[in-house]
């Protein structure tokens, strides 16, 4: 039988499904996975004053855990790759925008220093926000946990950051960026991860005031990748690149399959998106 568990996590709900598994075996494992998810949330949350990330943002220099070090290091790679178009140092701007405000800051990812396991924030304007990558990392950790506990076929879905593992072929639909009840494209997901970024998911008062900073010509981007962390962060990266830079980037990264919608509602598929 199929066993599911849905609980609050990561600013919304997380859904676990174990396919073809007895309930007495699956349910305790899904409960354990949720407990692990709560622990990981307390590492990366920008909005919890007790999270490890908040402690780093407050203390400015801190020896950090292996998980936080890994995610910040990976995020900085994408900051460099996009020459700062993607930038995890701009948490103050993100928080202000969610309040309907606009502020200017004079910092960048270059003001984040790593020395061993110690991270230092070198500019008072820096506030690290990992909202574009941490959720995907957490989903991957939870999938690994489920596999280790003997769940062979399953799904973890954290507000659209979704990964399927095993022999399951999961039907998927991408929301129309200008029609909440419409599906703009459908496909099948198997043994992969998917994430979508759009200016409609968390917009404040109008679409051009979404949570996404420095966006270019796209209003929606969906990425298929081998890991949810990769899919998660690359939806933001693809969203932030202009058309030529995006084309060049995806030519060099053939394993990334992308479904993009621009402001004119024109669809572009990259690298054989299904």
PDB file of C-alpha atoms in Angstrom:
ATOM      1  CA  UNK A   1       0.000   0.000   0.000  1.00  0.00           C
ATOM      2  CA  UNK A   2       0.972   3.653  -0.355  1.00  0.00           C
ATOM      3  CA  UNK A   3       1.581   5.563   2.887  1.00  0.00           C
ATOM      4  CA  UNK A   4       1.664   9.366   3.056  1.00  0.00           C
ATOM      5  CA  UNK A   5       2.449  11.915   5.740  1.00  0.00           C
ATOM      6  CA  UNK A   6       1.932  15.682   5.493  1.00  0.00           C
ATOM      7  CA  UNK A   7       3.240  18.087   8.130  1.00  0.00           C
ATOM      8  CA  UNK A   8       4.152  21.799   8.442  1.00  0.00           C
ATOM      9  CA  UNK A   9       7.760  22.538   7.477  1.00  0.00           C
ATOM     10  CA  UNK A  10       9.869  25.115   5.649  1.00  0.00           C
ATOM     11  CA  UNK A  11       7.234  27.828   5.672  1.00  0.00           C
ATOM     12  CA  UNK A  12       4.535  25.575   4.267  1.00  0.00           C
ATOM     13  CA  UNK A  13       3.824  21.865   4.185  1.00  0.00           C
ATOM     14  CA  UNK A  14       6.035  18.929   3.371  1.00  0.00           C
ATOM     15  CA  UNK A  15       4.585  15.732   1.973  1.00  0.00           C
ATOM     16  CA  UNK A  16       6.173  12.288   2.208  1.00  0.00           C
ATOM     17  CA  UNK A  17       4.921   9.257   0.283  1.00  0.00           C
ATOM     18  CA  UNK A  18       6.231   5.700   0.591  1.00  0.00           C
ATOM     19  CA  UNK A  19       4.899   3.551  -2.251  1.00  0.00           C
ATOM     20  CA  UNK A  20       4.183  -0.174  -2.026  1.00  0.00           C
ATOM     21  CA  UNK A  21       5.184  -0.385   1.628  1.00  0.00           C
ATOM     22  CA  UNK A  22       3.234  -1.702   4.655  1.00  0.00           C
ATOM     23  CA  UNK A  23       1.930   1.092   6.877  1.00  0.00           C
ATOM     24  CA  UNK A  24       3.467  -0.364  10.045  1.00  0.00           C
ATOM     25  CA  UNK A  25       6.898  -0.144   8.399  1.00  0.00           C
ATOM     26  CA  UNK A  26       6.526   3.111   6.468  1.00  0.00           C
ATOM     27  CA  UNK A  27       4.764   5.382   8.960  1.00  0.00           C
ATOM     28  CA  UNK A  28       7.431   5.304  11.720  1.00  0.00           C
ATOM     29  CA  UNK A  29      10.109   5.995   9.092  1.00  0.00           C
ATOM     30  CA  UNK A  30       8.157   8.943   7.658  1.00  0.00           C
ATOM     31  CA  UNK A  31       7.746  10.289  11.205  1.00  0.00           C
ATOM     32  CA  UNK A  32      11.497  10.029  11.743  1.00  0.00           C
ATOM     33  CA  UNK A  33      12.117  11.788   8.432  1.00  0.00           C
ATOM     34  CA  UNK A  34       9.864  14.648   9.498  1.00  0.00           C
ATOM     35  CA  UNK A  35      11.767  14.976  12.792  1.00  0.00           C
ATOM     36  CA  UNK A  36      15.009  15.166  10.811  1.00  0.00           C
ATOM     37  CA  UNK A  37      13.446  17.818   8.584  1.00  0.00           C
ATOM     38  CA  UNK A  38      12.609  19.949  11.632  1.00  0.00           C
ATOM     39  CA  UNK A  39      16.218  19.695  12.832  1.00  0.00           C
ATOM     40  CA  UNK A  40      17.526  20.727   9.427  1.00  0.00           C
ATOM     41  CA  UNK A  41      15.072  23.624   9.242  1.00  0.00           C
ATOM     42  CA  UNK A  42      16.587  24.891  12.484  1.00  0.00           C
ATOM     43  CA  UNK A  43      19.965  25.036  10.754  1.00  0.00           C
ATOM     44  CA  UNK A  44      18.944  27.105   7.732  1.00  0.00           C
ATOM     45  CA  UNK A  45      15.947  29.257   8.699  1.00  0.00           C
ATOM     46  CA  UNK A  46      16.411  32.986   8.192  1.00  0.00           C
ATOM     47  CA  UNK A  47      13.332  33.742  10.272  1.00  0.00           C
ATOM     48  CA  UNK A  48      14.049  31.666  13.392  1.00  0.00           C
ATOM     49  CA  UNK A  49      16.193  33.593  15.864  1.00  0.00           C
ATOM     50  CA  UNK A  50      17.583  30.320  17.216  1.00  0.00           C
ATOM     51  CA  UNK A  51      18.659  28.825  13.881  1.00  0.00           C
ATOM     52  CA  UNK A  52      22.335  28.315  13.149  1.00  0.00           C
ATOM     53  CA  UNK A  53      22.087  30.669  10.165  1.00  0.00           C
ATOM     54  CA  UNK A  54      20.556  33.404  12.342  1.00  0.00           C
ATOM     55  CA  UNK A  55      23.374  32.977  14.859  1.00  0.00           C
ATOM     56  CA  UNK A  56      25.902  33.425  12.057  1.00  0.00           C
ATOM     57  CA  UNK A  57      24.084  36.503  10.763  1.00  0.00           C
ATOM     58  CA  UNK A  58      24.075  37.957  14.287  1.00  0.00           C
ATOM     59  CA  UNK A  59      27.600  37.053  15.458  1.00  0.00           C
ATOM     60  CA  UNK A  60      29.167  37.766  12.019  1.00  0.00           C
ATOM     61  CA  UNK A  61      31.929  35.180  12.562  1.00  0.00           C
ATOM     62  CA  UNK A  62      31.134  31.617  13.569  1.00  0.00           C
ATOM     63  CA  UNK A  63      32.441  28.057  13.250  1.00  0.00           C
ATOM     64  CA  UNK A  64      29.538  26.301  11.536  1.00  0.00           C
ATOM     65  CA  UNK A  65      28.209  22.777  11.084  1.00  0.00           C
ATOM     66  CA  UNK A  66      29.127  20.575   8.146  1.00  0.00           C
ATOM     67  CA  UNK A  67      25.665  21.027   6.598  1.00  0.00           C
ATOM     68  CA  UNK A  68      25.660  24.829   6.789  1.00  0.00           C
ATOM     69  CA  UNK A  69      29.229  25.018   5.508  1.00  0.00           C
ATOM     70  CA  UNK A  70      28.389  22.776   2.550  1.00  0.00           C
ATOM     71  CA  UNK A  71      25.289  24.720   1.504  1.00  0.00           C
ATOM     72  CA  UNK A  72      26.917  28.160   1.842  1.00  0.00           C
ATOM     73  CA  UNK A  73      29.973  26.950  -0.094  1.00  0.00           C
ATOM     74  CA  UNK A  74      27.771  25.571  -2.884  1.00  0.00           C
ATOM     75  CA  UNK A  75      25.700  28.753  -2.987  1.00  0.00           C
ATOM     76  CA  UNK A  76      28.841  30.878  -3.290  1.00  0.00           C
ATOM     77  CA  UNK A  77      29.897  28.807  -6.311  1.00  0.00           C
ATOM     78  CA  UNK A  78      26.699  29.895  -8.067  1.00  0.00           C
ATOM     79  CA  UNK A  79      27.211  33.495  -6.935  1.00  0.00           C
ATOM     80  CA  UNK A  80      30.606  33.452  -8.652  1.00  0.00           C
ATOM     81  CA  UNK A  81      29.272  31.602 -11.689  1.00  0.00           C
ATOM     82  CA  UNK A  82      26.642  34.306 -12.284  1.00  0.00           C
ATOM     83  CA  UNK A  83      29.021  37.146 -11.348  1.00  0.00           C
ATOM     84  CA  UNK A  84      26.721  38.216  -8.542  1.00  0.00           C
ATOM     85  CA  UNK A  85      23.389  38.076 -10.359  1.00  0.00           C
ATOM     86  CA  UNK A  86      22.586  35.312  -7.870  1.00  0.00           C
ATOM     87  CA  UNK A  87      23.673  36.586  -4.449  1.00  0.00           C
ATOM     88  CA  UNK A  88      22.989  35.056  -1.018  1.00  0.00           C
ATOM     89  CA  UNK A  89      24.214  38.152   0.848  1.00  0.00           C
ATOM     90  CA  UNK A  90      21.080  40.195   0.111  1.00  0.00           C
ATOM     91  CA  UNK A  91      18.817  38.898   2.877  1.00  0.00           C
ATOM     92  CA  UNK A  92      18.036  42.414   4.078  1.00  0.00           C
ATOM     93  CA  UNK A  93      16.570  43.272   0.669  1.00  0.00           C
ATOM     94  CA  UNK A  94      14.514  40.059   0.621  1.00  0.00           C
ATOM     95  CA  UNK A  95      13.068  40.737   4.069  1.00  0.00           C
ATOM     96  CA  UNK A  96      12.268  44.346   3.157  1.00  0.00           C
ATOM     97  CA  UNK A  97      10.582  43.337  -0.098  1.00  0.00           C
ATOM     98  CA  UNK A  98       8.375  40.826   1.712  1.00  0.00           C
ATOM     99  CA  UNK A  99       7.196  43.780   3.806  1.00  0.00           C
ATOM    100  CA  UNK A 100       6.443  45.733   0.628  1.00  0.00           C
ATOM    101  CA  UNK A 101       9.498  47.956   1.062  1.00  0.00           C
ATOM    102  CA  UNK A 102      12.551  48.604  -1.096  1.00  0.00           C
ATOM    103  CA  UNK A 103      15.979  49.277   0.426  1.00  0.00           C
ATOM    104  CA  UNK A 104      19.512  49.611  -0.901  1.00  0.00           C
ATOM    105  CA  UNK A 105      22.462  47.681   0.491  1.00  0.00           C
ATOM    106  CA  UNK A 106      26.158  47.968  -0.323  1.00  0.00           C
ATOM    107  CA  UNK A 107      27.314  44.372  -0.042  1.00  0.00           C
ATOM    108  CA  UNK A 108      27.785  41.258  -2.145  1.00  0.00           C
ATOM    109  CA  UNK A 109      28.668  37.591  -1.879  1.00  0.00           C
ATOM    110  CA  UNK A 110      32.338  38.678  -1.962  1.00  0.00           C
ATOM    111  CA  UNK A 111      31.845  39.917   1.612  1.00  0.00           C
ATOM    112  CA  UNK A 112      31.381  36.322   2.817  1.00  0.00           C
ATOM    113  CA  UNK A 113      34.654  34.661   3.829  1.00  0.00           C
ATOM    114  CA  UNK A 114      35.276  30.960   4.518  1.00  0.00           C
ATOM    115  CA  UNK A 115      38.329  29.754   6.429  1.00  0.00           C
ATOM    116  CA  UNK A 116      38.120  26.076   7.310  1.00  0.00           C
ATOM    117  CA  UNK A 117      34.774  25.662   9.065  1.00  0.00           C
ATOM    118  CA  UNK A 118      34.651  29.319  10.086  1.00  0.00           C
ATOM    119  CA  UNK A 119      32.470  31.743   8.139  1.00  0.00           C
ATOM    120  CA  UNK A 120      32.846  35.512   8.479  1.00  0.00           C
ATOM    121  CA  UNK A 121      30.580  38.284   7.212  1.00  0.00           C
ATOM    122  CA  UNK A 122      32.854  41.186   6.305  1.00  0.00           C
ATOM    123  CA  UNK A 123      30.260  43.869   5.586  1.00  0.00           C
ATOM    124  CA  UNK A 124      27.555  45.058   8.035  1.00  0.00           C
ATOM    125  CA  UNK A 125      24.950  44.964   5.246  1.00  0.00           C
ATOM    126  CA  UNK A 126      25.410  41.218   4.657  1.00  0.00           C
ATOM    127  CA  UNK A 127      22.527  39.021   5.765  1.00  0.00           C
ATOM    128  CA  UNK A 128      22.807  35.514   4.345  1.00  0.00           C
ATOM    129  CA  UNK A 129      19.568  34.144   2.908  1.00  0.00           C
ATOM    130  CA  UNK A 130      19.646  30.499   1.786  1.00  0.00           C
ATOM    131  CA  UNK A 131      15.983  30.300   0.816  1.00  0.00           C
ATOM    132  CA  UNK A 132      16.898  29.528  -2.790  1.00  0.00           C
ATOM    133  CA  UNK A 133      19.004  26.457  -2.008  1.00  0.00           C
ATOM    134  CA  UNK A 134      18.488  25.111   1.531  1.00  0.00           C
ATOM    135  CA  UNK A 135      15.035  23.670   0.905  1.00  0.00           C
ATOM    136  CA  UNK A 136      16.383  21.532  -1.923  1.00  0.00           C
ATOM    137  CA  UNK A 137      19.278  20.384   0.239  1.00  0.00           C
ATOM    138  CA  UNK A 138      16.868  19.356   2.995  1.00  0.00           C
ATOM    139  CA  UNK A 139      14.716  17.365   0.555  1.00  0.00           C
ATOM    140  CA  UNK A 140      17.819  15.504  -0.650  1.00  0.00           C
ATOM    141  CA  UNK A 141      18.835  14.687   2.932  1.00  0.00           C
ATOM    142  CA  UNK A 142      15.350  13.366   3.649  1.00  0.00           C
ATOM    143  CA  UNK A 143      15.343  11.216   0.513  1.00  0.00           C
ATOM    144  CA  UNK A 144      18.716   9.749   1.539  1.00  0.00           C
ATOM    145  CA  UNK A 145      17.321   9.045   5.007  1.00  0.00           C
ATOM    146  CA  UNK A 146      14.262   7.260   3.611  1.00  0.00           C
ATOM    147  CA  UNK A 147      16.435   5.100   1.362  1.00  0.00           C
ATOM    148  CA  UNK A 148      18.736   4.207   4.270  1.00  0.00           C
ATOM    149  CA  UNK A 149      15.675   3.140   6.266  1.00  0.00           C
ATOM    150  CA  UNK A 150      14.540   0.760   3.537  1.00  0.00           C
ATOM    151  CA  UNK A 151      11.956   2.831   1.638  1.00  0.00           C
ATOM    152  CA  UNK A 152      12.566   1.779  -1.971  1.00  0.00           C
ATOM    153  CA  UNK A 153       9.980   3.887  -3.800  1.00  0.00           C
ATOM    154  CA  UNK A 154       8.924   7.295  -2.613  1.00  0.00           C
ATOM    155  CA  UNK A 155       8.417  11.005  -2.978  1.00  0.00           C
ATOM    156  CA  UNK A 156       9.290  14.064  -0.912  1.00  0.00           C
ATOM    157  CA  UNK A 157       7.595  17.350  -1.819  1.00  0.00           C
ATOM    158  CA  UNK A 158       8.417  20.582   0.001  1.00  0.00           C
ATOM    159  CA  UNK A 159       6.218  23.295  -1.522  1.00  0.00           C
ATOM    160  CA  UNK A 160       7.151  22.394  -5.088  1.00  0.00           C
ATOM    161  CA  UNK A 161      10.736  21.293  -4.496  1.00  0.00           C
ATOM    162  CA  UNK A 162      10.068  17.663  -5.260  1.00  0.00           C
ATOM    163  CA  UNK A 163      12.098  14.504  -5.658  1.00  0.00           C
ATOM    164  CA  UNK A 164      10.929  11.055  -6.714  1.00  0.00           C
ATOM    165  CA  UNK A 165      13.007   7.918  -6.158  1.00  0.00           C
ATOM    166  CA  UNK A 166      12.687   4.241  -7.049  1.00  0.00           C
ATOM    167  CA  UNK A 167      10.519   2.848  -9.832  1.00  0.00           C
ATOM    168  CA  UNK A 168       7.712   5.380  -9.523  1.00  0.00           C
ATOM    169  CA  UNK A 169       6.673   7.434 -12.548  1.00  0.00           C
ATOM    170  CA  UNK A 170       5.081  10.545 -11.085  1.00  0.00           C
ATOM    171  CA  UNK A 171       2.785  12.712 -13.273  1.00  0.00           C
ATOM    172  CA  UNK A 172       3.678  16.390 -12.856  1.00  0.00           C
ATOM    173  CA  UNK A 173       2.066  19.659 -13.901  1.00  0.00           C
ATOM    174  CA  UNK A 174       3.597  23.141 -14.113  1.00  0.00           C
ATOM    175  CA  UNK A 175       1.273  25.929 -13.013  1.00  0.00           C
ATOM    176  CA  UNK A 176       0.468  28.569 -15.603  1.00  0.00           C
ATOM    177  CA  UNK A 177       2.299  31.700 -14.386  1.00  0.00           C
ATOM    178  CA  UNK A 178      -0.751  33.877 -15.014  1.00  0.00           C
ATOM    179  CA  UNK A 179      -3.535  31.402 -14.234  1.00  0.00           C
ATOM    180  CA  UNK A 180      -3.655  29.827 -10.786  1.00  0.00           C
ATOM    181  CA  UNK A 181      -6.000  27.004 -11.785  1.00  0.00           C
ATOM    182  CA  UNK A 182      -4.299  26.298 -15.133  1.00  0.00           C
ATOM    183  CA  UNK A 183      -1.527  23.858 -16.022  1.00  0.00           C
ATOM    184  CA  UNK A 184       0.805  25.112 -18.742  1.00  0.00           C
ATOM    185  CA  UNK A 185       2.721  21.838 -19.194  1.00  0.00           C
ATOM    186  CA  UNK A 186       2.615  18.230 -17.965  1.00  0.00           C
ATOM    187  CA  UNK A 187       5.347  15.595 -17.835  1.00  0.00           C
ATOM    188  CA  UNK A 188       6.459  12.422 -16.027  1.00  0.00           C
ATOM    189  CA  UNK A 189       9.136  12.491 -13.318  1.00  0.00           C
ATOM    190  CA  UNK A 190      11.177   9.374 -12.472  1.00  0.00           C
ATOM    191  CA  UNK A 191      14.253   9.164 -10.237  1.00  0.00           C
ATOM    192  CA  UNK A 192      14.838  12.899 -10.507  1.00  0.00           C
ATOM    193  CA  UNK A 193      14.126  16.190  -8.815  1.00  0.00           C
ATOM    194  CA  UNK A 194      12.181  19.219  -9.991  1.00  0.00           C
ATOM    195  CA  UNK A 195      11.802  22.794  -8.774  1.00  0.00           C
ATOM    196  CA  UNK A 196      10.041  25.873 -10.132  1.00  0.00           C
ATOM    197  CA  UNK A 197      10.686  29.577  -9.608  1.00  0.00           C
ATOM    198  CA  UNK A 198       8.143  32.155 -10.669  1.00  0.00           C
ATOM    199  CA  UNK A 199       7.271  35.785 -10.068  1.00  0.00           C
ATOM    200  CA  UNK A 200       3.774  34.624  -9.084  1.00  0.00           C
ATOM    201  CA  UNK A 201       4.705  32.393  -6.117  1.00  0.00           C
ATOM    202  CA  UNK A 202       5.492  35.051  -3.518  1.00  0.00           C
ATOM    203  CA  UNK A 203       4.739  38.375  -5.194  1.00  0.00           C
ATOM    204  CA  UNK A 204       3.976  41.252  -2.824  1.00  0.00           C
ATOM    205  CA  UNK A 205       1.569  43.690  -4.495  1.00  0.00           C
ATOM    206  CA  UNK A 206       2.174  43.074  -8.166  1.00  0.00           C
ATOM    207  CA  UNK A 207       4.209  40.675 -10.255  1.00  0.00           C
ATOM    208  CA  UNK A 208       7.205  42.975 -10.656  1.00  0.00           C
ATOM    209  CA  UNK A 209       7.489  43.148  -6.859  1.00  0.00           C
ATOM    210  CA  UNK A 210       8.059  39.428  -6.365  1.00  0.00           C
ATOM    211  CA  UNK A 211      10.594  37.973  -3.934  1.00  0.00           C
ATOM    212  CA  UNK A 212      13.035  37.442  -6.829  1.00  0.00           C
ATOM    213  CA  UNK A 213      15.686  40.155  -7.082  1.00  0.00           C
ATOM    214  CA  UNK A 214      17.389  41.184 -10.360  1.00  0.00           C
ATOM    215  CA  UNK A 215      15.092  39.120 -12.580  1.00  0.00           C
ATOM    216  CA  UNK A 216      15.385  39.473 -16.353  1.00  0.00           C
ATOM    217  CA  UNK A 217      12.962  38.279 -19.067  1.00  0.00           C
ATOM    218  CA  UNK A 218      11.381  35.192 -17.460  1.00  0.00           C
ATOM    219  CA  UNK A 219       8.263  34.871 -15.324  1.00  0.00           C
ATOM    220  CA  UNK A 220       8.611  31.121 -14.684  1.00  0.00           C
ATOM    221  CA  UNK A 221      11.445  28.590 -14.786  1.00  0.00           C
ATOM    222  CA  UNK A 222      11.295  24.867 -14.020  1.00  0.00           C
ATOM    223  CA  UNK A 223      14.457  22.777 -13.713  1.00  0.00           C
ATOM    224  CA  UNK A 224      14.863  18.991 -13.760  1.00  0.00           C
ATOM    225  CA  UNK A 225      18.079  17.768 -12.124  1.00  0.00           C
ATOM    226  CA  UNK A 226      19.539  14.779 -10.333  1.00  0.00           C
ATOM    227  CA  UNK A 227      19.307  16.453  -6.917  1.00  0.00           C
ATOM    228  CA  UNK A 228      16.701  18.780  -5.459  1.00  0.00           C
ATOM    229  CA  UNK A 229      19.356  21.195  -4.236  1.00  0.00           C
ATOM    230  CA  UNK A 230      20.634  21.565  -7.780  1.00  0.00           C
ATOM    231  CA  UNK A 231      17.116  21.999  -9.174  1.00  0.00           C
ATOM    232  CA  UNK A 232      16.249  24.483  -6.411  1.00  0.00           C
ATOM    233  CA  UNK A 233      19.202  26.824  -6.803  1.00  0.00           C
ATOM    234  CA  UNK A 234      19.276  26.576 -10.589  1.00  0.00           C
ATOM    235  CA  UNK A 235      15.684  27.752 -10.954  1.00  0.00           C
ATOM    236  CA  UNK A 236      16.902  31.009  -9.420  1.00  0.00           C
ATOM    237  CA  UNK A 237      20.091  31.064 -11.496  1.00  0.00           C
ATOM    238  CA  UNK A 238      18.197  30.465 -14.758  1.00  0.00           C
ATOM    239  CA  UNK A 239      15.655  33.102 -13.748  1.00  0.00           C
ATOM    240  CA  UNK A 240      18.352  35.708 -13.123  1.00  0.00           C
ATOM    241  CA  UNK A 241      20.371  35.224 -16.311  1.00  0.00           C
ATOM    242  CA  UNK A 242      19.534  37.140 -19.462  1.00  0.00           C
ATOM    243  CA  UNK A 243      18.563  35.106 -22.517  1.00  0.00           C
ATOM    244  CA  UNK A 244      22.039  34.843 -24.069  1.00  0.00           C
ATOM    245  CA  UNK A 245      23.744  34.009 -20.767  1.00  0.00           C
ATOM    246  CA  UNK A 246      21.057  31.425 -20.067  1.00  0.00           C
ATOM    247  CA  UNK A 247      21.546  29.803 -23.489  1.00  0.00           C
ATOM    248  CA  UNK A 248      25.326  29.655 -22.978  1.00  0.00           C
ATOM    249  CA  UNK A 249      24.999  28.281 -19.444  1.00  0.00           C
ATOM    250  CA  UNK A 250      22.613  25.504 -20.453  1.00  0.00           C
ATOM    251  CA  UNK A 251      24.735  24.516 -23.456  1.00  0.00           C
ATOM    252  CA  UNK A 252      27.553  23.841 -20.988  1.00  0.00           C
ATOM    253  CA  UNK A 253      25.259  21.966 -18.588  1.00  0.00           C
ATOM    254  CA  UNK A 254      23.434  19.433 -20.752  1.00  0.00           C
ATOM    255  CA  UNK A 255      22.146  17.382 -17.794  1.00  0.00           C
ATOM    256  CA  UNK A 256      19.946  20.294 -16.712  1.00  0.00           C
ATOM    257  CA  UNK A 257      16.585  20.308 -18.446  1.00  0.00           C
ATOM    258  CA  UNK A 258      14.667  23.556 -18.273  1.00  0.00           C
ATOM    259  CA  UNK A 259      11.144  24.717 -19.093  1.00  0.00           C
ATOM    260  CA  UNK A 260      10.980  28.523 -19.241  1.00  0.00           C
ATOM    261  CA  UNK A 261       8.168  31.028 -19.802  1.00  0.00           C
ATOM    262  CA  UNK A 262       8.960  34.647 -20.651  1.00  0.00           C
ATOM    263  CA  UNK A 263       6.965  37.841 -20.102  1.00  0.00           C
ATOM    264  CA  UNK A 264       5.202  37.367 -23.453  1.00  0.00           C
ATOM    265  CA  UNK A 265       4.116  33.880 -22.270  1.00  0.00           C
ATOM    266  CA  UNK A 266       6.362  32.253 -24.862  1.00  0.00           C
ATOM    267  CA  UNK A 267       7.635  28.811 -23.866  1.00  0.00           C
ATOM    268  CA  UNK A 268      11.219  27.651 -24.356  1.00  0.00           C
ATOM    269  CA  UNK A 269      12.462  24.137 -23.570  1.00  0.00           C
ATOM    270  CA  UNK A 270      16.156  23.469 -23.056  1.00  0.00           C
ATOM    271  CA  UNK A 271      18.126  20.197 -23.204  1.00  0.00           C
ATOM    272  CA  UNK A 272      15.142  18.032 -24.150  1.00  0.00           C
ATOM    273  CA  UNK A 273      12.847  18.921 -21.286  1.00  0.00           C
ATOM    274  CA  UNK A 274      10.101  16.259 -21.481  1.00  0.00           C
TER     275      UNK A 274
END
